Coordinates of C-alpha atoms and ligand atoms in Angstrom, one line a residue:
M1 CA 96.5 108.9 84.8
L2 CA 96.5 112.9 85.3
V3 CA 97.6 114.8 88.5
V4 CA 96.5 118.1 88.9
P5 CA 98.1 120.0 92.3
V6 CA 96.6 121.8 94.6
G7 CA 98.4 124.6 96.8
A8 CA 97.7 125.7 100.1
R9 CA 94.5 126.8 100.9
G10 CA 92.9 125.0 97.9
A11 CA 94.3 127.4 95.4
L12 CA 94.3 125.5 91.7
P13 CA 97.1 126.3 89.2
S14 CA 96.3 129.0 86.8
W15 CA 97.0 126.6 83.8
L16 CA 93.7 124.9 84.6
V17 CA 91.6 127.6 85.8
D18 CA 92.3 130.1 82.6
A19 CA 91.9 126.7 80.0
A20 CA 89.1 127.4 77.8
D21 CA 88.5 123.3 77.8
P22 CA 89.8 122.5 81.1
V23 CA 90.4 118.8 81.8
V24 CA 87.8 119.0 84.9
D25 CA 85.6 122.0 85.9
P26 CA 87.8 124.2 88.0
G27 CA 84.3 124.9 89.9
W28 CA 83.6 121.7 90.5
L29 CA 87.1 120.6 91.3
A30 CA 87.1 123.3 94.3
G31 CA 83.7 121.6 95.5
A32 CA 85.4 118.4 95.3
L33 CA 88.2 119.4 96.8
A34 CA 86.1 121.1 99.6
D35 CA 84.0 118.0 100.0
T36 CA 86.9 115.8 100.7
G37 CA 89.2 118.1 103.2
N38 CA 92.1 118.3 100.7
G39 CA 93.1 121.9 101.2
G40 CA 96.5 121.4 99.0
R41 CA 98.4 120.3 102.7
P42 CA 101.3 118.3 100.6
G43 CA 100.3 114.7 100.2
G44 CA 96.7 114.9 100.5
I45 CA 95.2 113.4 97.8
T46 CA 91.6 113.1 96.1
N47 CA 90.6 111.0 93.4
L48 CA 88.3 112.4 90.6
P49 CA 86.2 110.5 88.0
V50 CA 86.2 111.6 84.7
P51 CA 83.5 109.7 83.1
G52 CA 84.2 108.8 79.2
R53 CA 87.2 111.0 78.7
R54 CA 91.4 110.6 78.7
P55 CA 92.7 110.4 80.9
R56 CA 90.7 107.9 83.0
S57 CA 92.0 108.9 86.5
V58 CA 92.5 112.8 87.7
V59 CA 93.8 112.9 91.0
A60 CA 94.2 116.3 92.8
V61 CA 97.5 116.1 95.2
G62 CA 98.5 118.9 97.6
I63 CA 101.7 120.6 96.6
G64 CA 101.4 123.1 99.4
D65 CA 103.6 126.4 98.5
G66 CA 105.6 124.3 95.7
T67 CA 108.6 123.9 97.4
P68 CA 111.1 121.4 96.6
A69 CA 110.6 119.3 100.0
E70 CA 106.5 119.6 99.0
V71 CA 106.9 118.9 95.5
R72 CA 108.9 115.7 96.4
T73 CA 105.7 114.6 98.6
C74 CA 103.4 115.6 96.1
V75 CA 105.0 113.5 93.2
S76 CA 105.8 110.7 95.5
I77 CA 102.1 110.3 96.8
A78 CA 100.7 110.7 93.0
V79 CA 103.8 107.9 91.9
R80 CA 102.7 105.6 94.1
R81 CA 99.0 106.4 94.0
G82 CA 99.7 105.5 90.1
Q83 CA 101.5 102.3 90.8
T84 CA 98.7 101.3 92.7
L85 CA 96.4 102.0 89.6
A86 CA 98.9 100.1 87.0
E87 CA 97.4 97.1 88.5
H88 CA 94.0 97.8 87.2
G89 CA 95.3 98.9 83.9
A90 CA 96.4 102.3 84.3
T91 CA 100.3 102.9 81.9
R92 CA 100.9 106.4 82.1
L93 CA 101.4 108.8 84.8
V94 CA 101.6 112.5 83.9
V95 CA 102.3 115.0 86.7
A96 CA 101.5 119.0 86.2
L97 CA 104.1 120.6 88.2
D98 CA 103.2 124.3 87.7
S99 CA 100.7 124.8 90.9
A100 CA 99.2 128.1 91.9
A101 CA 102.3 129.1 94.0
G102 CA 104.0 129.4 90.7
P103 CA 106.1 127.5 87.9
A104 CA 108.6 125.1 89.2
G105 CA 112.4 125.6 88.9
P106 CA 114.8 123.7 88.7
E107 CA 115.0 122.4 92.5
Q108 CA 111.1 121.4 91.8
L109 CA 111.9 119.7 88.8
R110 CA 115.2 118.2 90.1
A111 CA 112.9 116.9 92.9
A112 CA 110.0 115.8 91.2
A113 CA 112.7 113.5 88.7
E114 CA 114.1 112.1 91.9
A115 CA 111.0 111.2 93.2
A116 CA 109.1 109.9 90.0
V117 CA 112.3 107.5 89.8
L118 CA 112.4 106.4 93.6
A119 CA 108.6 106.5 95.0
G120 CA 107.9 103.8 93.2
Y121 CA 110.7 101.5 94.1
R122 CA 110.7 97.9 95.5
F123 CA 113.1 94.9 95.0
R124 CA 111.2 91.5 94.5
D125 CA 112.2 88.3 94.3
S126 CA 108.8 86.0 94.4
S127 CA 108.2 83.1 92.5
A128 CA 104.4 84.9 91.8
P129 CA 104.3 86.7 88.3
H130 CA 105.0 90.5 89.1
P131 CA 102.5 93.1 88.9
P132 CA 101.7 95.2 86.1
R133 CA 104.0 98.9 86.7
L134 CA 103.6 102.1 85.0
A135 CA 105.5 102.0 81.6
S136 CA 106.3 106.4 81.9
V137 CA 106.2 108.9 84.4
L138 CA 105.7 112.4 82.4
L139 CA 106.8 115.3 84.1
V140 CA 105.1 118.8 82.5
A141 CA 106.4 122.1 83.8
S142 CA 106.5 125.6 81.7
T143 CA 110.3 126.2 82.6
A144 CA 111.7 122.8 80.9
D145 CA 115.1 122.7 82.8
E146 CA 116.3 119.5 80.9
G147 CA 119.7 119.6 82.6
A148 CA 117.6 119.8 86.4
V149 CA 115.3 117.2 85.1
E150 CA 118.8 114.9 84.1
R151 CA 120.2 115.2 87.1
G152 CA 117.4 114.3 89.2
R153 CA 116.5 110.9 86.9
V154 CA 120.6 110.6 87.3
A155 CA 120.5 110.9 91.0
G156 CA 117.5 108.7 91.1
G157 CA 118.5 105.7 89.2
S158 CA 122.0 106.1 91.5
V159 CA 120.0 105.9 95.0
A160 CA 118.1 102.6 93.0
W161 CA 121.1 101.5 92.6
A162 CA 122.1 101.6 96.2
R163 CA 118.9 100.4 97.6
D164 CA 118.9 97.0 95.5
L165 CA 122.5 96.4 96.8
V166 CA 120.8 96.8 100.1
A167 CA 117.7 94.6 99.5
T168 CA 119.6 91.7 98.1
P169 CA 119.8 89.0 100.7
P170 CA 122.8 88.1 102.2
N171 CA 123.1 84.4 101.1
T172 CA 123.5 86.4 97.6
A173 CA 125.3 89.3 98.3
D174 CA 128.3 88.3 100.0
P175 CA 131.7 90.1 99.7
A176 CA 132.6 88.9 96.2
W177 CA 129.2 89.2 94.5
L178 CA 128.9 93.1 96.3
A179 CA 132.7 93.8 94.6
D180 CA 131.6 92.1 91.2
R181 CA 128.5 94.4 91.1
A182 CA 130.4 97.4 91.7
V183 CA 133.0 96.5 89.0
G184 CA 130.5 95.8 86.6
R185 CA 128.1 98.7 87.1
L186 CA 131.0 101.1 87.7
G187 CA 133.1 99.6 84.6
E188 CA 130.5 101.2 82.1
L189 CA 131.4 105.0 83.2
D190 CA 134.3 107.4 81.6
H191 CA 137.3 108.0 83.7
V192 CA 136.4 105.2 86.1
R193 CA 138.9 102.5 87.5
T194 CA 137.8 100.3 89.8
T195 CA 139.9 97.8 91.5
V196 CA 139.2 94.5 93.5
L197 CA 141.8 93.5 96.5
G198 CA 141.1 89.9 97.7
P199 CA 142.6 88.3 100.9
R200 CA 145.8 87.7 99.9
Q201 CA 146.4 91.2 98.3
L202 CA 144.4 92.3 101.9
R203 CA 147.0 90.5 103.9
A204 CA 150.0 91.9 101.8
G205 CA 148.4 95.3 102.5
G206 CA 148.1 94.8 106.3
F207 CA 144.0 94.9 106.4
G208 CA 144.4 93.3 109.6
G209 CA 140.8 94.7 110.4
V210 CA 138.9 93.7 107.5
L211 CA 140.6 90.0 107.7
A212 CA 139.8 89.6 111.2
V213 CA 136.4 90.8 111.2
G214 CA 136.1 88.6 107.2
G215 CA 138.2 85.7 108.9
G216 CA 135.0 83.8 110.8
S217 CA 133.1 83.8 107.4
A218 CA 133.2 81.2 104.3
S219 CA 133.0 84.4 101.9
A220 CA 136.4 85.9 102.3
P221 CA 136.4 89.6 102.2
R222 CA 137.0 92.0 99.4
L223 CA 138.0 95.7 99.2
V224 CA 136.3 97.7 96.3
V225 CA 138.2 100.8 95.4
A226 CA 136.6 102.7 92.7
A227 CA 138.4 105.8 91.2
Y228 CA 137.3 108.3 89.6
D229 CA 139.6 110.9 87.8
P230 CA 138.3 113.2 85.0
P231 CA 140.6 115.4 83.2
G232 CA 140.5 119.1 84.0
A233 CA 140.1 118.2 88.2
G234 CA 141.7 120.3 90.2
T235 CA 144.4 119.1 93.3
A236 CA 141.1 118.1 95.7
H237 CA 141.5 114.5 96.2
V238 CA 138.0 113.5 98.6
V239 CA 138.0 109.6 99.6
L240 CA 134.5 108.3 100.1
V241 CA 134.7 105.2 102.9
G242 CA 132.0 103.0 103.2
K243 CA 130.8 100.8 105.8
G244 CA 130.4 97.1 103.7
I245 CA 129.6 94.4 106.2
T246 CA 127.6 92.1 104.2
F247 CA 125.6 90.3 107.3
D248 CA 126.5 91.6 110.8
T249 CA 125.8 88.2 113.0
G250 CA 127.8 89.8 115.8
G251 CA 130.3 87.6 115.2
I252 CA 131.2 85.6 118.5
S253 CA 129.8 88.4 120.8
V254 CA 126.7 87.2 118.6
K255 CA 123.4 89.5 118.9
T256 CA 119.9 88.5 119.4
T257 CA 117.5 87.4 116.8
A258 CA 115.6 90.6 117.0
G259 CA 119.2 92.5 117.1
M260 CA 119.8 90.7 113.7
R261 CA 117.4 90.6 111.7
E262 CA 117.8 93.5 109.3
M263 CA 121.4 92.8 109.4
K264 CA 121.7 92.4 105.7
T265 CA 121.8 96.2 105.4
D266 CA 124.9 96.9 107.5
M267 CA 126.9 97.5 104.3
A268 CA 124.4 100.7 103.3
G269 CA 127.0 102.8 103.8
G270 CA 129.4 101.3 101.4
A271 CA 126.5 101.2 98.8
A272 CA 125.7 104.6 99.3
V273 CA 129.6 105.6 98.6
L274 CA 129.5 103.7 95.4
A275 CA 126.2 104.8 94.1
A276 CA 127.4 108.2 95.1
L277 CA 130.7 107.7 92.7
D278 CA 128.0 106.2 90.3
A279 CA 126.1 109.2 89.8
A280 CA 129.4 111.9 90.2
A281 CA 130.8 110.0 86.9
A282 CA 127.8 109.5 85.1
L283 CA 127.0 113.6 85.2
G284 CA 130.8 114.3 84.6
L285 CA 131.6 116.3 87.9
P286 CA 134.8 117.9 87.5
V287 CA 136.2 116.6 90.8
R288 CA 138.3 113.7 91.9
V289 CA 137.0 111.1 93.9
T290 CA 137.5 108.0 95.3
A291 CA 135.1 105.4 96.7
V292 CA 136.8 102.4 99.1
V293 CA 134.8 99.9 100.6
P294 CA 135.9 97.1 102.8
F295 CA 133.1 94.3 102.3
A296 CA 133.1 91.8 104.3
E297 CA 130.9 89.1 106.5
N298 CA 131.4 89.3 110.5
H299 CA 130.2 85.2 111.3
L300 CA 130.9 83.1 114.0
S301 CA 133.0 79.8 113.5
G302 CA 136.6 78.4 114.5
S303 CA 138.2 81.1 112.4
A304 CA 136.7 84.0 113.9
Y305 CA 138.4 86.9 115.5
R306 CA 137.5 87.0 119.3
P307 CA 137.5 89.1 122.3
G308 CA 140.8 89.4 123.8
D309 CA 142.2 89.8 120.2
V310 CA 144.9 92.2 119.0
V311 CA 144.9 93.6 115.8
T312 CA 146.9 95.6 113.6
H313 CA 145.4 98.1 111.1
V314 CA 147.2 99.8 107.9
G315 CA 149.8 101.9 109.1
G316 CA 150.6 99.6 112.4
R317 CA 147.5 100.9 114.8
T318 CA 146.9 98.0 117.0
T319 CA 143.2 97.2 118.1
E320 CA 142.4 95.5 121.4
V321 CA 138.8 93.7 120.5
R322 CA 136.6 93.8 123.4
N323 CA 133.4 93.1 121.3
T324 CA 133.2 91.4 118.0
D325 CA 130.0 92.9 117.2
A326 CA 132.0 96.5 117.0
E327 CA 133.3 95.4 113.6
G328 CA 132.2 98.2 111.7
R329 CA 135.5 100.6 113.0
M330 CA 137.3 97.8 112.7
V331 CA 137.2 98.0 108.9
L332 CA 136.7 101.6 108.7
A333 CA 139.9 101.7 110.2
D334 CA 141.6 100.0 107.4
A335 CA 140.1 101.9 104.8
L336 CA 140.7 105.5 106.2
A337 CA 144.5 104.8 107.1
H338 CA 144.7 103.1 103.1
A339 CA 143.2 106.4 101.8
H340 CA 145.5 108.7 103.9
R341 CA 148.4 106.5 103.0
E342 CA 148.1 105.3 99.8
L343 CA 145.7 107.4 97.6
A344 CA 146.7 110.8 98.7
A345 CA 143.5 112.1 100.0
T346 CA 142.9 115.7 100.6
A347 CA 139.4 115.0 102.7
L348 CA 137.8 112.2 104.1
V349 CA 133.9 111.2 104.6
D350 CA 133.0 107.8 105.8
V351 CA 129.5 106.3 105.4
A352 CA 128.3 103.7 108.0
T353 CA 125.6 102.0 109.7
L354 CA 127.9 102.1 112.5
T355 CA 126.3 102.6 115.9
G356 CA 122.8 101.6 117.2
A357 CA 123.4 104.8 119.6
A358 CA 123.3 107.4 116.9
K359 CA 119.9 105.4 116.3
T360 CA 118.8 106.2 119.7
A361 CA 119.9 109.3 119.9
L362 CA 118.4 111.1 116.6
G363 CA 115.8 108.2 115.6
A364 CA 115.4 106.7 112.0
R365 CA 115.1 109.5 109.8
T366 CA 118.2 112.2 111.0
G367 CA 121.9 111.0 110.1
A368 CA 124.4 111.7 112.6
L369 CA 127.7 113.9 111.3
Y370 CA 130.7 114.1 113.2
A371 CA 133.2 116.8 111.8
T372 CA 136.5 117.7 112.4
D373 CA 136.4 121.1 110.2
D374 CA 133.6 123.5 110.5
A375 CA 133.7 124.0 106.5
L376 CA 133.3 120.6 105.4
A377 CA 130.9 119.9 108.0
D378 CA 128.7 123.0 107.0
G379 CA 128.7 121.7 103.1
L380 CA 127.6 118.5 104.0
L381 CA 124.8 120.2 106.0
A382 CA 123.9 122.5 103.4
A383 CA 124.1 119.9 100.7
G384 CA 121.8 117.3 102.9
R385 CA 118.7 120.2 102.8
A386 CA 119.5 120.7 99.5
A387 CA 118.9 117.0 98.9
G388 CA 116.0 116.3 101.2
E389 CA 118.1 114.0 104.1
P390 CA 118.3 115.3 107.2
W391 CA 121.8 115.7 109.0
W392 CA 122.5 116.5 112.9
R393 CA 125.8 117.5 113.8
M394 CA 127.0 115.8 116.6
P395 CA 129.9 117.0 118.9
L396 CA 133.7 116.5 118.5
A397 CA 135.1 119.4 119.8
E398 CA 137.3 118.8 122.9
E399 CA 135.3 120.7 125.5
H400 CA 132.9 117.6 124.5
V401 CA 135.2 115.3 124.1
A402 CA 138.3 115.5 125.9
H403 CA 137.1 113.2 129.0
L404 CA 136.3 110.4 126.8
R405 CA 139.4 109.6 125.4
A406 CA 140.3 107.9 128.6
Q407 CA 137.5 105.0 127.6
L408 CA 139.5 104.1 124.2
D409 CA 142.6 103.1 126.2
S410 CA 143.8 99.2 126.4
P411 CA 146.5 97.9 128.6
V412 CA 147.7 96.0 125.7
A413 CA 147.0 98.1 122.3
D414 CA 146.6 101.7 121.2
A415 CA 143.1 101.2 121.8
N416 CA 140.1 99.0 122.3
N417 CA 136.9 98.8 120.0
A418 CA 134.1 98.9 123.0
P419 CA 134.7 102.2 124.2
G420 CA 131.1 102.4 126.2
N421 CA 128.5 105.6 126.0
P422 CA 128.2 107.8 124.4
G423 CA 128.4 105.1 122.2
A424 CA 128.3 107.1 118.6
T425 CA 130.9 109.6 120.0
T426 CA 132.9 107.0 121.4
A427 CA 133.1 105.0 117.8
A428 CA 134.0 108.5 116.2
L429 CA 136.8 108.9 118.5
F430 CA 138.2 105.2 117.6
L431 CA 137.9 106.5 113.8
Q432 CA 139.8 109.8 114.5
P433 CA 143.6 108.8 114.8
F434 CA 143.2 106.5 111.4
T435 CA 142.3 110.0 109.7
G436 CA 145.9 110.6 109.1
G437 CA 144.9 114.3 110.5
L438 CA 142.7 115.0 107.3
P439 CA 139.7 117.5 107.0
W440 CA 137.3 114.2 108.1
A441 CA 133.5 114.0 108.4
H442 CA 131.9 110.6 109.7
L443 CA 128.1 109.8 108.7
D444 CA 126.1 107.5 111.1
V445 CA 123.5 106.3 109.1
A446 CA 122.3 103.2 111.6
G447 CA 118.9 105.0 111.4
P448 CA 117.9 106.5 108.3
A449 CA 119.7 103.5 106.2
R450 CA 116.8 101.4 106.2
A451 CA 112.9 102.4 106.7
G452 CA 110.1 100.9 108.5
A453 CA 107.6 102.2 106.2
D454 CA 107.3 104.6 103.1
H455 CA 107.9 108.6 103.3
G456 CA 108.5 110.9 100.6
D457 CA 110.5 109.0 98.2
T458 CA 111.6 106.5 100.6
V459 CA 109.9 103.0 100.7
K460 CA 110.0 101.0 103.2
G461 CA 113.6 99.0 103.4
G462 CA 117.1 100.1 102.4
T463 CA 116.8 103.9 101.7
G464 CA 120.3 104.5 100.0
F465 CA 120.4 108.0 102.8
A466 CA 123.7 109.7 102.0
V467 CA 123.9 109.2 98.5
R468 CA 122.2 112.4 97.5
T469 CA 123.7 114.4 100.2
L470 CA 127.1 113.1 99.3
L471 CA 126.7 114.1 95.2
R472 CA 125.4 117.9 95.8
W473 CA 128.4 118.0 98.0
L474 CA 130.6 117.3 95.1
E475 CA 128.5 119.4 92.9
S476 CA 128.7 122.3 95.1
G477 CA 132.8 122.1 93.8
A478 CA 132.6 122.1 98.6
P479 CA 135.9 119.9 98.5
G480 CA 137.6 123.0 97.6
G481 CA 134.9 125.5 99.1
G482 CA 131.9 126.6 97.5
T483 CA 128.0 126.8 98.1
V484 CA 124.9 124.7 98.1
P485 CA 121.4 126.3 97.1
G486 CA 119.2 125.6 100.0
Ligands
LIG501 N1 125.7 97.1 112.7 C1 125.8 97.8 114.3 C2 124.9 99.1 114.4 C3 123.4 99.2 114.2 C4 122.5 98.4 115.0 C5 123.2 99.4 112.9 C6 121.2 98.8 114.9 C7 122.0 99.4 112.9 C8 120.7 99.3 113.5 C9 127.0 97.6 114.7 O1 128.2 96.7 113.9 C10 126.7 97.4 116.2 O2 126.6 96.3 116.2 N2 127.2 98.0 117.0 C11 127.3 97.8 118.6 C12 128.6 98.3 118.9 C13 129.2 98.2 120.4 C14 129.3 96.6 120.6 C15 130.2 98.8 120.9 C16 126.2 98.4 118.8 O3 125.8 99.7 118.3 O4 125.4 98.4 120.0
LIG502 MN1 128.2 95.1 115.1
LIG503 ZN1 127.4 96.6 112.0

C-alpha cells in the first residue's frame, strides 16, 4: 500500500505532479479528492483503485501543512488502514512524506517514525490465531535524516514497551513480574544497573508506605531502582519516580466495580519512567538518570493497612491513613525521600496516575504538571509540545495553595493522606515535603495514561503518556538548562 500525502486545500506533492510516469494521474487524483471531499485535512483518507499495477492499493491521506503533529496524524491513519489491508493480503506500507508544503524535516521524520511504530500497536492474549500484520513500513523522504528516524524508532519502541506493561493483566503483572521485566529489558543496555528491593530490604530501608500499601496483597511489593550512568555525563542527576500500583482495589476503602475496572493501569507512571530511561540509555544520552518505581498491589485482606493507621516513611515523616484508596502518595512519598536522601538526586520528576481530580479537571488527553521550579516546568512543557503530549501547568505558588495546607493536618501524624479538594493539588502538597527542597515536578497522568479510543498514534488502552516528554526533556539537556525545539 502506497500513501500519497495531500496538503491543505487538496494540494498535491511536486514529486507526483512533476513525475514522468506518476503512480496515479494527478488530474484524476485531484478529481477523486474533490469527489470524496478530501481537502487535505490531516487524517482525511481516500482510497484510489489502481487496476493491474503495483502497488495494489494507493491511498491519499491528508497531511495539512505538514507540521510534525499533522505528519503524526497522517502516518497514524495510514498505518491503521494498512493494518486493515494486511488482513486482506497487504504486507508492505510505503508512506511518502514530502508534501506540497515542502520536504519533510527532522521533526517530521521523527514523528512519522514514532507513528509507524505505535499507531498499529495492539496487545492480544487470545486463543484465536492473530490476524496478519504489516511486515514493514517504509518512510520515503528527500532529506533522509537517519538520526531523526532512529530517535523516533527508539522512542516508539520504548513507548510500546510501556504500553505492554500497562496492558498485561494484573494476575500476571504483579510486583515481582514487573520488576523482572525491568531487569530483563534494562539489563541489555550499556551503563544501566538495575537493582530490586524485596520486602526484607524494604523493611530495612524504612519504606513504610510501600509496605503498608502492599501489605494486603499475596504478591509482595518490590522497589525497582534503574540507574543509567554514562561516561562523560555532567553533575546533574535526574531521578524519575513512577507510581507502580499493579492493581488498585482501593484497599479497605474499597472502590466500586466501575471505579476499579481499569485499575490494572495504575502502574502507568512506573512503566513510563522505566520506558523513558530505556530510551535515554538506548540513545546514549549524556545525562545521568535513575528511575525509581515502587511496585505494590493495593488489595484488601486481614493484613491490609487500614484507615487510622499511622505509617512512617523513609526519612521518618509520618502519615495518618484516612483513606486506603489514596495509596499512590503513600508509595511515592517513600520513593521521593529515597531519591533525595540515598541517591543524591539534583532534580526530581514523578509520574503518577494519582487522582481522579486531575482527570476531572483536564480530561483524558492532557497531563497535569506541578512544579516547584519555573525552569523545570518550562523545560517539561516545551518537551511535551515537541513530543506531541500536552500538559497544563497547575498552581503550586503560595497565593494559590497557602490556605490549603491546613487540610493536610493530622492530630497524630505529620500529615493525613486524604486532604480533600482540590484533590490533585492537595495530593501534590502531600508529596512536596518528601522532596527535600530539590527542584521537583509532579506529573499527574490519571487522565491521559489510558485512552478510550484511538487518536493520533495512540490506540485504545494504555498510552505510554509522559515517556516521550521525559525523553525530549532529557535529550534537551534540560536538567542543566537548554532548549527544546517547538
Ligand atoms: N488510582 C487512583 C486515581 C485514578 C482514578 C486514576 C481514576 C485513574 C482514573 C488513586 O489511587 C485514587 O484512588 N485516588 C483517590 C484519592 C482520594 C481517595 C483522596 C481519588 O482520586 O479519588
Ligand atoms: Mn487509589
Ligand atoms: Zn491508585
